[in-house]
PDB file of C-alpha atoms in Angstrom:
ATOM      1  CA  GLN L   1      -0.511  22.662  -4.579  1.00 63.00           C
ATOM      2  CA  ARG L   2      -3.241  21.877  -7.087  1.00 66.00           C
ATOM      3  CA  GLY L   3      -4.187  25.551  -7.592  1.00 75.00           C
ATOM      4  CA  LEU L   4      -7.073  26.046  -9.999  1.00 76.00           C
ATOM      5  CA  LEU L   5      -7.396  22.291 -10.434  1.00 71.00           C
ATOM      6  CA  LYS L   6      -8.747  22.114  -6.871  1.00 72.00           C
ATOM      7  CA  ASP L   7     -11.262  24.868  -7.609  1.00 76.00           C
ATOM      8  CA  PHE L   8     -12.403  23.061 -10.762  1.00 72.00           C
ATOM      9  CA  TRP L   9     -12.303  19.369  -9.746  1.00 72.00           C
ATOM     10  CA  GLY L  10     -12.251  19.415  -5.942  1.00 75.00           C
ATOM     11  CA  ALA L  11      -9.671  18.053  -3.530  1.00 74.00           C
ATOM     12  CA  GLY L  12      -8.658  15.131  -5.736  1.00 70.00           C
ATOM     13  CA  MET L  13      -7.374  11.767  -4.598  1.00 72.00           C
ATOM     14  CA  LYS L  14      -6.308  11.081  -1.039  1.00 78.00           C
ATOM     15  CA  ALA L  15      -3.048   9.386  -0.037  1.00 79.00           C
ATOM     16  CA  VAL L  16      -4.864   6.198   0.990  1.00 86.00           C
ATOM     17  CA  ALA L  17      -4.477   2.676  -0.374  1.00 84.00           C
ATOM     18  CA  GLU L  18      -7.907   2.756  -2.024  1.00 83.00           C
ATOM     19  CA  HIS L  19      -6.730   5.646  -4.222  1.00 78.00           C
ATOM     20  CA  THR L  20      -3.058   4.785  -4.677  1.00 80.00           C
ATOM     21  CA  ASP L  21      -2.664   0.992  -4.748  1.00 85.00           C
ATOM     22  CA  ILE L  22      -1.188  -0.467  -7.920  1.00 85.00           C
ATOM     23  CA  VAL L  23      -2.087  -3.973  -9.078  1.00 87.00           C
ATOM     24  CA  PRO L  24       0.696  -6.433  -8.189  1.00 91.00           C
ATOM     25  CA  GLU L  25       1.478  -7.160 -11.851  1.00 92.00           C
ATOM     26  CA  LEU L  26       2.387  -3.498 -12.397  1.00 85.00           C
ATOM     27  CA  ALA L  27       3.756  -2.673  -8.959  1.00 88.00           C
ATOM     28  CA  PRO L  28       6.983  -0.648  -9.046  1.00 88.00           C
ATOM     29  CA  ASP L  29      10.214  -2.124  -7.791  1.00 89.00           C
ATOM     30  CA  GLY L  30      13.234  -0.411  -6.252  1.00 85.00           C
ATOM     31  CA  GLU L  31      14.459   0.924  -9.605  1.00 86.00           C
ATOM     32  CA  ASP L  32      11.190   2.585 -10.626  1.00 88.00           C
ATOM     33  CA  LEU L  33      10.511   6.296 -10.207  1.00 84.00           C
ATOM     34  CA  LEU L  34       7.401   7.273  -8.272  1.00 82.00           C
ATOM     35  CA  LEU L  35       6.214  10.867  -8.116  1.00 85.00           C
ATOM     36  CA  THR L  36       3.101  12.729  -7.094  1.00 82.00           C
ATOM     37  CA  LYS L  37       1.498  14.515 -10.035  1.00 83.00           C
ATOM     38  CA  TRP L  38      -0.060  17.812  -8.923  1.00 82.00           C
ATOM     39  CA  ARG L  39      -1.009  19.211 -12.332  1.00 88.00           C
ATOM     40  CA  TYR L  40      -2.230  17.843 -15.654  1.00 89.00           C
ATOM     41  CA  SER L  41       1.344  17.471 -16.937  1.00 96.00           C
ATOM     42  CA  ALA L  42       3.597  15.090 -15.023  1.00 96.00           C
ATOM     43  CA  PHE L  43       6.409  17.585 -15.653  1.00 97.00           C
ATOM     44  CA  ALA L  44       4.700  20.501 -13.855  1.00 95.00           C
ATOM     45  CA  GLN L  45       5.842  21.011 -10.251  1.00 92.00           C
ATOM     46  CA  THR L  46       7.916  17.798 -10.291  1.00 94.00           C
ATOM     47  CA  ASP L  47      11.547  16.958 -10.935  1.00 95.00           C
ATOM     48  CA  LEU L  48      10.674  14.428 -13.650  1.00 97.00           C
ATOM     49  CA  ALA L  49      12.585  16.230 -16.429  1.00 98.00           C
ATOM     50  CA  GLU L  50      15.672  16.600 -14.249  1.00 97.00           C
ATOM     51  CA  ARG L  51      15.586  12.939 -13.198  1.00 95.00           C
ATOM     52  CA  MET L  52      15.218  11.830 -16.794  1.00 96.00           C
ATOM     53  CA  ALA L  53      18.093  14.058 -17.913  1.00 98.00           C
ATOM     54  CA  ALA L  54      20.325  12.761 -15.110  1.00 96.00           C
ATOM     55  CA  GLN L  55      19.700   9.222 -16.363  1.00 94.00           C
ATOM     56  CA  GLY L  56      20.208  10.167 -20.017  1.00 97.00           C
ATOM     57  CA  ARG L  57      16.566   9.412 -20.877  1.00 97.00           C
ATOM     58  CA  ASP L  58      14.947  11.133 -23.856  1.00 98.00           C
ATOM     59  CA  GLN L  59      11.811   8.991 -24.255  1.00 98.00           C
ATOM     60  CA  ILE L  60       8.757   8.495 -22.035  1.00 97.00           C
ATOM     61  CA  VAL L  61       5.864   6.036 -22.112  1.00 95.00           C
ATOM     62  CA  VAL L  62       2.637   7.765 -21.070  1.00 95.00           C
ATOM     63  CA  THR L  63      -0.242   5.742 -19.608  1.00 91.00           C
ATOM     64  CA  GLY L  64      -3.063   6.608 -17.268  1.00 88.00           C
ATOM     65  CA  VAL L  65      -6.565   7.939 -16.869  1.00 84.00           C
ATOM     66  CA  TYR L  66      -8.120  10.991 -18.499  1.00 84.00           C
ATOM     67  CA  ALA L  67      -6.230  10.494 -21.747  1.00 88.00           C
ATOM     68  CA  HIS L  68      -7.626  13.692 -23.267  1.00 87.00           C
ATOM     69  CA  ILE L  69      -6.354  15.836 -20.369  1.00 89.00           C
ATOM     70  CA  GLY L  70      -3.430  14.680 -18.224  1.00 91.00           C
ATOM     71  CA  CYS L  71      -1.952  12.078 -20.547  1.00 94.00           C
ATOM     72  CA  GLN L  72      -2.173  14.296 -23.614  1.00 95.00           C
ATOM     73  CA  LEU L  73      -0.721  17.317 -21.787  1.00 96.00           C
ATOM     74  CA  THR L  74       2.102  15.224 -20.330  1.00 97.00           C
ATOM     75  CA  ALA L  75       2.932  13.997 -23.844  1.00 97.00           C
ATOM     76  CA  ALA L  76       2.821  17.538 -25.267  1.00 98.00           C
ATOM     77  CA  ASP L  77       4.985  18.868 -22.431  1.00 98.00           C
ATOM     78  CA  ALA L  78       7.492  16.051 -22.995  1.00 98.00           C
ATOM     79  CA  PHE L  79       7.647  16.864 -26.711  1.00 98.00           C
ATOM     80  CA  MET L  80       8.293  20.547 -25.953  1.00 98.00           C
ATOM     81  CA  ARG L  81      11.209  19.439 -23.756  1.00 98.00           C
ATOM     82  CA  ASP L  82      12.670  17.308 -26.589  1.00 98.00           C
ATOM     83  CA  ILE L  83      11.567  14.116 -24.849  1.00 98.00           C
ATOM     84  CA  ARG L  84       9.891  11.678 -27.252  1.00 99.00           C
ATOM     85  CA  PRO L  85       6.491  10.613 -25.824  1.00 98.00           C
ATOM     86  CA  PHE L  86       4.761   7.319 -26.561  1.00 98.00           C
ATOM     87  CA  LEU L  87       1.072   6.995 -25.640  1.00 95.00           C
ATOM     88  CA  ILE L  88      -0.103   3.394 -25.250  1.00 92.00           C
ATOM     89  CA  ALA L  89      -3.749   3.244 -26.401  1.00 89.00           C
ATOM     90  CA  ASP L  90      -4.560   0.075 -24.460  1.00 90.00           C
ATOM     91  CA  ALA L  91      -3.137   1.617 -21.271  1.00 90.00           C
ATOM     92  CA  LEU L  92      -5.134   4.873 -21.421  1.00 91.00           C
ATOM     93  CA  ALA L  93      -8.605   5.457 -20.022  1.00 88.00           C
ATOM     94  CA  ASP L  94     -11.065   8.321 -20.275  1.00 86.00           C
ATOM     95  CA  PHE L  95     -14.607   9.412 -19.435  1.00 83.00           C
ATOM     96  CA  ASN L  96     -15.957   7.804 -22.607  1.00 85.00           C
ATOM     97  CA  ALA L  97     -14.929   6.380 -25.993  1.00 84.00           C
ATOM     98  CA  ASP L  98     -15.178   9.751 -27.769  1.00 86.00           C
ATOM     99  CA  TYR L  99     -12.701  11.397 -25.385  1.00 81.00           C
ATOM    100  CA  HIS L 100     -10.421   8.364 -25.676  1.00 77.00           C
ATOM    101  CA  ARG L 101     -10.417   8.550 -29.495  1.00 81.00           C
ATOM    102  CA  MET L 102      -9.849  12.314 -29.375  1.00 78.00           C
ATOM    103  CA  ALA L 103      -6.700  11.829 -27.320  1.00 74.00           C
TER     104      ALA L 103
END
């Protein structure tokens, strides 16, 4: 499912608690949407856009790791779908400060 991403980066994260646990303060509740992101954009190979449209949502808050890759591409993809993206600088991480500033 990861296509060329697997060739480039390897198998990726495993579906084990060590890789998927969320700190209790940010843990999702029953109303939150959880999806597995297979590509750099959270919209690729997921039903995120359809779920957002069904709920009348036209804005998305983007946080995560690898700000200059996945977060930036998710934001760009959202914009191209007429969904207003918001990137939260303090909730983005990257390989180093230069990549973080670039994003």
